[in-house]
């Protein structure tokens, strides 16, 4: 597999060009979406409820193909990509769902280990990182607990641990702090920031304006009724380095 | 391939509830009925063939000349002349004692020393087997021979009166075969429904697995393994019950009449088919499950 970010130095990790999305025959919920995400950057995606944040992220983490326009990920065109090549790309993306989506009959440890197991990492090789991750999120002593027996915040931490365990190049989080108190929200955001410093591109969708001000150098993307506005000018398309 | 190897840690992705649903039991019943129908089909087809082969080229010449001495002489002469013909495989006079014994069963005096029976004017019978199964040409030649050696005698082809019986048995064999096919289709339908139900039940897990980069193959193997094991239990159970029933019937059958029992046995090929059916069924179930799952997964991005 070609790693496009290295194949094309300075290239964007994600490129959306004139993307539109409609569900069924209804009007478009997203229109004329164009932006670039640079490797190693931190992005916030804001917008009112129903503006289309989740819909945009779904295209980003390959759960949804656009109805029109061009989507390129790691330099490859996703619209024309055959289905069987998608898993390889998904393994390079970590996703935190707003509703966690933990597998209910698996322990916290097994939920976190899932991406590594799917990627074929051996049990010896994954037990170390999974154990470390469990203690890092403060759940070392709840490793064998089922999600239903964990508190909301604990579940959220497990969901985030699962999203980052395989060291994704792109981390997508849909309102990851929606269900926790402000203090926990800040701690989780610190976790994303730490990952971002290690080189992961991070996209966080949130309503929480206070959160955004806490991250230095974060870029803003704002959705209004299905259209993207660009308050910081970071998403200019075509990007400055290609103009 | 049939029961895919799935790492132990991956198996836990499906909650472990073996033999939970009705599937293994429905499969067991269908398998049992399939095997019984197959056994009936094989047995009937074999006896139809055996009867057909035995009667196709056989005729009996019935000599009814009034004078018993002439009658015996004609029978002996016909037997000798027939045996010398190139189109005759064998010719045999039916002994009067044999006839009396047979009739004795009807008259209730099996020993054959019944005076009434002894006084009956019995015809002389000559059984003739033709070479090959085609009767038309040998029949014409035999008719000429009979006209010369035993004028007025009747020629009775066995196929004429046993033929309909053989045909009836053969039809029954085809019906049994049809039932095997129908029940195989029903079993496949059960497996398809089971696979679809499993997909529906575990859809959130499947979606999650997809999102973290699981391939269709990985997900399919997980479900295929579970369904293959469940149906294998059902098939094994159905096979054991069917085998018990067949053995019981076989024992009773051999006690009925030695002659018929020999023709109705299943034979090595029949037993091989019955043994192969459960294995084929497991393979068919696994394949059906696999195709159903792959088709369903293709609908998710
Ligand atoms: N699967 C779907 N089928 C049809 N319409 C949908 C579907 N998902 C979302 N929509 C519609 O698309 C629009 C955008 O929804 P989306 O979930 O992307 O908004 P959002 O910005 O994430 O909102 P929130 O902040 O409440 O999560 C909404 O009008 C919604 O009704
Ligand atoms: Mg949303």
mmCIF file with all atom_site columns, C-alpha atoms in Angstrom, chain B residues 65-218:
data_model
loop_
_atom_site.group_PDB
_atom_site.id
_atom_site.type_symbol
_atom_site.label_atom_id
_atom_site.label_alt_id
_atom_site.label_comp_id
_atom_site.label_asym_id
_atom_site.label_entity_id
_atom_site.label_seq_id
_atom_site.pdbx_PDB_ins_code
_atom_site.Cartn_x
_atom_site.Cartn_y
_atom_site.Cartn_z
_atom_site.occupancy
_atom_site.B_iso_or_equiv
_atom_site.pdbx_formal_charge
_atom_site.auth_seq_id
_atom_site.auth_comp_id
_atom_site.auth_asym_id
_atom_site.auth_atom_id
_atom_site.pdbx_PDB_model_num
ATOM 1   C CA . UNK B 1 65  ? -51.413 -81.410 -23.053 1.00 0.00 ? 65  UNK B CA 1
ATOM 2   C CA . UNK B 1 66  ? -54.005 -83.696 -21.459 1.00 0.00 ? 66  UNK B CA 1
ATOM 3   C CA . UNK B 1 67  ? -52.016 -86.956 -21.477 1.00 0.00 ? 67  UNK B CA 1
ATOM 4   C CA . UNK B 1 68  ? -49.582 -86.734 -18.547 1.00 0.00 ? 68  UNK B CA 1
ATOM 5   C CA . UNK B 1 69  ? -46.992 -88.978 -20.253 1.00 0.00 ? 69  UNK B CA 1
ATOM 6   C CA . UNK B 1 70  ? -46.999 -86.973 -23.515 1.00 0.00 ? 70  UNK B CA 1
ATOM 7   C CA . UNK B 1 71  ? -46.963 -83.797 -21.441 1.00 0.00 ? 71  UNK B CA 1
ATOM 8   C CA . UNK B 1 72  ? -43.806 -84.874 -19.605 1.00 0.00 ? 72  UNK B CA 1
ATOM 9   C CA . UNK B 1 73  ? -42.181 -85.989 -22.848 1.00 0.00 ? 73  UNK B CA 1
ATOM 10  C CA . UNK B 1 74  ? -42.974 -82.659 -24.544 1.00 0.00 ? 74  UNK B CA 1
ATOM 11  C CA . UNK B 1 75  ? -41.585 -80.744 -21.600 1.00 0.00 ? 75  UNK B CA 1
ATOM 12  C CA . UNK B 1 76  ? -38.350 -82.736 -21.622 1.00 0.00 ? 76  UNK B CA 1
ATOM 13  C CA . UNK B 1 77  ? -37.992 -82.373 -25.404 1.00 0.00 ? 77  UNK B CA 1
ATOM 14  C CA . UNK B 1 78  ? -38.664 -78.634 -25.285 1.00 0.00 ? 78  UNK B CA 1
ATOM 15  C CA . UNK B 1 79  ? -36.152 -78.157 -22.474 1.00 0.00 ? 79  UNK B CA 1
ATOM 16  C CA . UNK B 1 80  ? -33.473 -80.068 -24.439 1.00 0.00 ? 80  UNK B CA 1
ATOM 17  C CA . UNK B 1 81  ? -34.179 -78.248 -27.714 1.00 0.00 ? 81  UNK B CA 1
ATOM 18  C CA . UNK B 1 82  ? -34.322 -74.820 -26.042 1.00 0.00 ? 82  UNK B CA 1
ATOM 19  C CA . UNK B 1 83  ? -31.093 -75.381 -24.124 1.00 0.00 ? 83  UNK B CA 1
ATOM 20  C CA . UNK B 1 84  ? -29.344 -76.074 -27.434 1.00 0.00 ? 84  UNK B CA 1
ATOM 21  C CA . UNK B 1 85  ? -30.411 -72.695 -28.940 1.00 0.00 ? 85  UNK B CA 1
ATOM 22  C CA . UNK B 1 86  ? -27.798 -69.881 -29.046 1.00 0.00 ? 86  UNK B CA 1
ATOM 23  C CA . UNK B 1 87  ? -30.350 -67.255 -27.826 1.00 0.00 ? 87  UNK B CA 1
ATOM 24  C CA . UNK B 1 88  ? -31.156 -69.241 -24.685 1.00 0.00 ? 88  UNK B CA 1
ATOM 25  C CA . UNK B 1 89  ? -29.078 -68.753 -21.592 1.00 0.00 ? 89  UNK B CA 1
ATOM 26  C CA . UNK B 1 90  ? -30.673 -71.540 -19.584 1.00 0.00 ? 90  UNK B CA 1
ATOM 27  C CA . UNK B 1 91  ? -33.740 -73.748 -19.713 1.00 0.00 ? 91  UNK B CA 1
ATOM 28  C CA . UNK B 1 92  ? -35.144 -75.612 -16.733 1.00 0.00 ? 92  UNK B CA 1
ATOM 29  C CA . UNK B 1 93  ? -38.124 -77.913 -16.228 1.00 0.00 ? 93  UNK B CA 1
ATOM 30  C CA . UNK B 1 94  ? -40.091 -77.078 -13.138 1.00 0.00 ? 94  UNK B CA 1
ATOM 31  C CA . UNK B 1 95  ? -40.433 -80.403 -11.283 1.00 0.00 ? 95  UNK B CA 1
ATOM 32  C CA . UNK B 1 96  ? -44.019 -81.523 -10.481 1.00 0.00 ? 96  UNK B CA 1
ATOM 33  C CA . UNK B 1 97  ? -42.993 -81.768 -6.807  1.00 0.00 ? 97  UNK B CA 1
ATOM 34  C CA . UNK B 1 98  ? -41.977 -78.094 -6.872  1.00 0.00 ? 98  UNK B CA 1
ATOM 35  C CA . UNK B 1 99  ? -45.317 -77.121 -8.339  1.00 0.00 ? 99  UNK B CA 1
ATOM 36  C CA . UNK B 1 100 ? -47.184 -79.234 -5.796  1.00 0.00 ? 100 UNK B CA 1
ATOM 37  C CA . UNK B 1 101 ? -45.222 -77.672 -2.953  1.00 0.00 ? 101 UNK B CA 1
ATOM 38  C CA . UNK B 1 102 ? -46.056 -74.192 -4.225  1.00 0.00 ? 102 UNK B CA 1
ATOM 39  C CA . UNK B 1 103 ? -49.710 -75.034 -4.647  1.00 0.00 ? 103 UNK B CA 1
ATOM 40  C CA . UNK B 1 104 ? -49.705 -76.788 -1.292  1.00 0.00 ? 104 UNK B CA 1
ATOM 41  C CA . UNK B 1 105 ? -49.075 -73.443 0.359   1.00 0.00 ? 105 UNK B CA 1
ATOM 42  C CA . UNK B 1 106 ? -52.396 -72.268 -1.130  1.00 0.00 ? 106 UNK B CA 1
ATOM 43  C CA . UNK B 1 107 ? -54.266 -75.431 -0.339  1.00 0.00 ? 107 UNK B CA 1
ATOM 44  C CA . UNK B 1 108 ? -52.893 -75.649 3.167   1.00 0.00 ? 108 UNK B CA 1
ATOM 45  C CA . UNK B 1 109 ? -51.068 -78.968 2.707   1.00 0.00 ? 109 UNK B CA 1
ATOM 46  C CA . UNK B 1 110 ? -47.448 -78.030 2.412   1.00 0.00 ? 110 UNK B CA 1
ATOM 47  C CA . UNK B 1 111 ? -46.081 -81.545 2.646   1.00 0.00 ? 111 UNK B CA 1
ATOM 48  C CA . UNK B 1 112 ? -47.503 -82.285 -0.820  1.00 0.00 ? 112 UNK B CA 1
ATOM 49  C CA . UNK B 1 113 ? -48.984 -85.662 0.094   1.00 0.00 ? 113 UNK B CA 1
ATOM 50  C CA . UNK B 1 114 ? -52.519 -84.391 -0.054  1.00 0.00 ? 114 UNK B CA 1
ATOM 51  C CA . UNK B 1 115 ? -54.502 -86.791 -2.253  1.00 0.00 ? 115 UNK B CA 1
ATOM 52  C CA . UNK B 1 116 ? -56.593 -83.999 -3.793  1.00 0.00 ? 116 UNK B CA 1
ATOM 53  C CA . UNK B 1 117 ? -53.482 -82.103 -4.682  1.00 0.00 ? 117 UNK B CA 1
ATOM 54  C CA . UNK B 1 118 ? -51.885 -85.233 -6.124  1.00 0.00 ? 118 UNK B CA 1
ATOM 55  C CA . UNK B 1 119 ? -54.898 -85.837 -8.320  1.00 0.00 ? 119 UNK B CA 1
ATOM 56  C CA . UNK B 1 120 ? -54.861 -82.308 -9.789  1.00 0.00 ? 120 UNK B CA 1
ATOM 57  C CA . UNK B 1 121 ? -53.882 -82.163 -13.496 1.00 0.00 ? 121 UNK B CA 1
ATOM 58  C CA . UNK B 1 122 ? -50.929 -79.818 -13.212 1.00 0.00 ? 122 UNK B CA 1
ATOM 59  C CA . UNK B 1 123 ? -49.375 -78.252 -16.333 1.00 0.00 ? 123 UNK B CA 1
ATOM 60  C CA . UNK B 1 124 ? -45.739 -78.904 -17.137 1.00 0.00 ? 124 UNK B CA 1
ATOM 61  C CA . UNK B 1 125 ? -43.645 -75.736 -16.850 1.00 0.00 ? 125 UNK B CA 1
ATOM 62  C CA . UNK B 1 126 ? -40.332 -74.912 -18.510 1.00 0.00 ? 126 UNK B CA 1
ATOM 63  C CA . UNK B 1 127 ? -38.507 -71.729 -17.370 1.00 0.00 ? 127 UNK B CA 1
ATOM 64  C CA . UNK B 1 128 ? -36.340 -70.201 -20.093 1.00 0.00 ? 128 UNK B CA 1
ATOM 65  C CA . UNK B 1 129 ? -33.863 -67.314 -19.669 1.00 0.00 ? 129 UNK B CA 1
ATOM 66  C CA . UNK B 1 130 ? -32.858 -65.521 -22.851 1.00 0.00 ? 130 UNK B CA 1
ATOM 67  C CA . UNK B 1 131 ? -29.393 -64.216 -23.545 1.00 0.00 ? 131 UNK B CA 1
ATOM 68  C CA . UNK B 1 132 ? -29.632 -60.443 -23.171 1.00 0.00 ? 132 UNK B CA 1
ATOM 69  C CA . UNK B 1 133 ? -32.691 -58.442 -22.276 1.00 0.00 ? 133 UNK B CA 1
ATOM 70  C CA . UNK B 1 134 ? -34.196 -57.904 -25.719 1.00 0.00 ? 134 UNK B CA 1
ATOM 71  C CA . UNK B 1 135 ? -37.148 -60.274 -26.003 1.00 0.00 ? 135 UNK B CA 1
ATOM 72  C CA . UNK B 1 136 ? -38.632 -59.649 -29.453 1.00 0.00 ? 136 UNK B CA 1
ATOM 73  C CA . UNK B 1 137 ? -36.283 -61.737 -31.613 1.00 0.00 ? 137 UNK B CA 1
ATOM 74  C CA . UNK B 1 138 ? -35.815 -64.698 -29.229 1.00 0.00 ? 138 UNK B CA 1
ATOM 75  C CA . UNK B 1 139 ? -39.587 -64.728 -28.700 1.00 0.00 ? 139 UNK B CA 1
ATOM 76  C CA . UNK B 1 140 ? -40.253 -65.358 -32.401 1.00 0.00 ? 140 UNK B CA 1
ATOM 77  C CA . UNK B 1 141 ? -37.689 -68.147 -32.522 1.00 0.00 ? 141 UNK B CA 1
ATOM 78  C CA . UNK B 1 142 ? -39.038 -69.668 -29.307 1.00 0.00 ? 142 UNK B CA 1
ATOM 79  C CA . UNK B 1 143 ? -42.579 -69.579 -30.670 1.00 0.00 ? 143 UNK B CA 1
ATOM 80  C CA . UNK B 1 144 ? -41.408 -71.659 -33.666 1.00 0.00 ? 144 UNK B CA 1
ATOM 81  C CA . UNK B 1 145 ? -39.617 -74.080 -31.364 1.00 0.00 ? 145 UNK B CA 1
ATOM 82  C CA . UNK B 1 146 ? -42.657 -74.476 -29.107 1.00 0.00 ? 146 UNK B CA 1
ATOM 83  C CA . UNK B 1 147 ? -44.948 -75.022 -32.114 1.00 0.00 ? 147 UNK B CA 1
ATOM 84  C CA . UNK B 1 148 ? -42.660 -77.897 -33.135 1.00 0.00 ? 148 UNK B CA 1
ATOM 85  C CA . UNK B 1 149 ? -41.925 -79.532 -29.779 1.00 0.00 ? 149 UNK B CA 1
ATOM 86  C CA . UNK B 1 150 ? -45.075 -78.822 -27.744 1.00 0.00 ? 150 UNK B CA 1
ATOM 87  C CA . UNK B 1 151 ? -47.912 -77.572 -29.930 1.00 0.00 ? 151 UNK B CA 1
ATOM 88  C CA . UNK B 1 152 ? -50.597 -75.641 -28.059 1.00 0.00 ? 152 UNK B CA 1
ATOM 89  C CA . UNK B 1 153 ? -48.310 -74.596 -25.190 1.00 0.00 ? 153 UNK B CA 1
ATOM 90  C CA . UNK B 1 154 ? -48.497 -71.015 -23.893 1.00 0.00 ? 154 UNK B CA 1
ATOM 91  C CA . UNK B 1 155 ? -45.503 -68.707 -23.538 1.00 0.00 ? 155 UNK B CA 1
ATOM 92  C CA . UNK B 1 156 ? -45.743 -66.330 -20.548 1.00 0.00 ? 156 UNK B CA 1
ATOM 93  C CA . UNK B 1 157 ? -43.171 -63.496 -20.407 1.00 0.00 ? 157 UNK B CA 1
ATOM 94  C CA . UNK B 1 158 ? -42.539 -62.580 -16.731 1.00 0.00 ? 158 UNK B CA 1
ATOM 95  C CA . UNK B 1 159 ? -42.100 -58.917 -17.541 1.00 0.00 ? 159 UNK B CA 1
ATOM 96  C CA . UNK B 1 160 ? -45.730 -58.782 -18.538 1.00 0.00 ? 160 UNK B CA 1
ATOM 97  C CA . UNK B 1 161 ? -47.083 -59.396 -15.077 1.00 0.00 ? 161 UNK B CA 1
ATOM 98  C CA . UNK B 1 162 ? -44.172 -58.308 -12.825 1.00 0.00 ? 162 UNK B CA 1
ATOM 99  C CA . UNK B 1 163 ? -43.333 -55.262 -14.951 1.00 0.00 ? 163 UNK B CA 1
ATOM 100 C CA . UNK B 1 164 ? -46.019 -52.976 -13.471 1.00 0.00 ? 164 UNK B CA 1
ATOM 101 C CA . UNK B 1 165 ? -44.816 -53.895 -9.983  1.00 0.00 ? 165 UNK B CA 1
ATOM 102 C CA . UNK B 1 166 ? -41.246 -52.955 -10.885 1.00 0.00 ? 166 UNK B CA 1
ATOM 103 C CA . UNK B 1 167 ? -42.490 -49.711 -12.422 1.00 0.00 ? 167 UNK B CA 1
ATOM 104 C CA . UNK B 1 168 ? -44.517 -48.871 -9.313  1.00 0.00 ? 168 UNK B CA 1
ATOM 105 C CA . UNK B 1 169 ? -41.522 -49.484 -7.061  1.00 0.00 ? 169 UNK B CA 1
ATOM 106 C CA . UNK B 1 170 ? -39.371 -47.338 -9.340  1.00 0.00 ? 170 UNK B CA 1
ATOM 107 C CA . UNK B 1 171 ? -41.890 -44.459 -9.137  1.00 0.00 ? 171 UNK B CA 1
ATOM 108 C CA . UNK B 1 172 ? -41.802 -44.699 -5.356  1.00 0.00 ? 172 UNK B CA 1
ATOM 109 C CA . UNK B 1 173 ? -38.001 -44.501 -5.490  1.00 0.00 ? 173 UNK B CA 1
ATOM 110 C CA . UNK B 1 174 ? -38.218 -41.320 -7.572  1.00 0.00 ? 174 UNK B CA 1
ATOM 111 C CA . UNK B 1 175 ? -40.681 -39.803 -5.109  1.00 0.00 ? 175 UNK B CA 1
ATOM 112 C CA . UNK B 1 176 ? -38.263 -40.580 -2.276  1.00 0.00 ? 176 UNK B CA 1
ATOM 113 C CA . UNK B 1 177 ? -35.467 -38.937 -4.267  1.00 0.00 ? 177 UNK B CA 1
ATOM 114 C CA . UNK B 1 178 ? -37.647 -35.881 -4.796  1.00 0.00 ? 178 UNK B CA 1
ATOM 115 C CA . UNK B 1 179 ? -38.266 -35.683 -1.079  1.00 0.00 ? 179 UNK B CA 1
ATOM 116 C CA . UNK B 1 180 ? -34.515 -35.754 -0.457  1.00 0.00 ? 180 UNK B CA 1
ATOM 117 C CA . UNK B 1 181 ? -34.096 -32.784 -2.802  1.00 0.00 ? 181 UNK B CA 1
ATOM 118 C CA . UNK B 1 182 ? -36.982 -30.843 -1.226  1.00 0.00 ? 182 UNK B CA 1
ATOM 119 C CA . UNK B 1 183 ? -35.744 -31.430 2.307   1.00 0.00 ? 183 UNK B CA 1
ATOM 120 C CA . UNK B 1 184 ? -32.242 -30.364 1.288   1.00 0.00 ? 184 UNK B CA 1
ATOM 121 C CA . UNK B 1 185 ? -33.737 -27.116 -0.015  1.00 0.00 ? 185 UNK B CA 1
ATOM 122 C CA . UNK B 1 186 ? -35.677 -26.693 3.237   1.00 0.00 ? 186 UNK B CA 1
ATOM 123 C CA . UNK B 1 187 ? -32.470 -27.224 5.225   1.00 0.00 ? 187 UNK B CA 1
ATOM 124 C CA . UNK B 1 188 ? -30.679 -24.613 3.151   1.00 0.00 ? 188 UNK B CA 1
ATOM 125 C CA . UNK B 1 189 ? -33.575 -22.218 3.779   1.00 0.00 ? 189 UNK B CA 1
ATOM 126 C CA . UNK B 1 190 ? -33.259 -22.814 7.531   1.00 0.00 ? 190 UNK B CA 1
ATOM 127 C CA . UNK B 1 191 ? -29.540 -22.031 7.363   1.00 0.00 ? 191 UNK B CA 1
ATOM 128 C CA . UNK B 1 192 ? -30.217 -18.842 5.377   1.00 0.00 ? 192 UNK B CA 1
ATOM 129 C CA . UNK B 1 193 ? -32.789 -17.695 7.931   1.00 0.00 ? 193 UNK B CA 1
ATOM 130 C CA . UNK B 1 194 ? -30.401 -18.514 10.764  1.00 0.00 ? 194 UNK B CA 1
ATOM 131 C CA . UNK B 1 195 ? -27.589 -16.542 9.137   1.00 0.00 ? 195 UNK B CA 1
ATOM 132 C CA . UNK B 1 196 ? -29.876 -13.558 8.536   1.00 0.00 ? 196 UNK B CA 1
ATOM 133 C CA . UNK B 1 197 ? -31.176 -13.656 12.097  1.00 0.00 ? 197 UNK B CA 1
ATOM 134 C CA . UNK B 1 198 ? -27.623 -13.821 13.441  1.00 0.00 ? 198 UNK B CA 1
ATOM 135 C CA . UNK B 1 199 ? -26.684 -10.801 11.334  1.00 0.00 ? 199 UNK B CA 1
ATOM 136 C CA . UNK B 1 200 ? -29.686 -8.844  12.548  1.00 0.00 ? 200 UNK B CA 1
ATOM 137 C CA . UNK B 1 201 ? -29.030 -9.725  16.188  1.00 0.00 ? 201 UNK B CA 1
ATOM 138 C CA . UNK B 1 202 ? -25.392 -8.758  16.028  1.00 0.00 ? 202 UNK B CA 1
ATOM 139 C CA . UNK B 1 203 ? -25.670 -5.821  13.649  1.00 0.00 ? 203 UNK B CA 1
ATOM 140 C CA . UNK B 1 204 ? -24.193 -3.248  16.075  1.00 0.00 ? 204 UNK B CA 1
ATOM 141 C CA . UNK B 1 205 ? -21.171 -5.494  16.627  1.00 0.00 ? 205 UNK B CA 1
ATOM 142 C CA . UNK B 1 206 ? -20.766 -6.009  12.872  1.00 0.00 ? 206 UNK B CA 1
ATOM 143 C CA . UNK B 1 207 ? -20.976 -2.280  12.194  1.00 0.00 ? 207 UNK B CA 1
ATOM 144 C CA . UNK B 1 208 ? -18.392 -1.648  14.888  1.00 0.00 ? 208 UNK B CA 1
ATOM 145 C CA . UNK B 1 209 ? -16.075 -4.318  13.484  1.00 0.00 ? 209 UNK B CA 1
ATOM 146 C CA . UNK B 1 210 ? -16.423 -2.766  10.039  1.00 0.00 ? 210 UNK B CA 1
ATOM 147 C CA . UNK B 1 211 ? -15.550 0.679   11.359  1.00 0.00 ? 211 UNK B CA 1
ATOM 148 C CA . UNK B 1 212 ? -12.317 -0.506  12.924  1.00 0.00 ? 212 UNK B CA 1
ATOM 149 C CA . UNK B 1 213 ? -11.233 -2.193  9.715   1.00 0.00 ? 213 UNK B CA 1
ATOM 150 C CA . UNK B 1 214 ? -12.457 -5.775  9.925   1.00 0.00 ? 214 UNK B CA 1
ATOM 151 C CA . UNK B 1 215 ? -12.761 -7.408  6.511   1.00 0.00 ? 215 UNK B CA 1
ATOM 152 C CA . UNK B 1 216 ? -15.906 -9.156  5.287   1.00 0.00 ? 216 UNK B CA 1
ATOM 153 C CA . UNK B 1 217 ? -13.905 -12.367 5.417   1.00 0.00 ? 217 UNK B CA 1
ATOM 154 C CA . UNK B 1 218 ? -13.053 -11.924 9.098   1.00 0.00 ? 218 UNK B CA 1
#
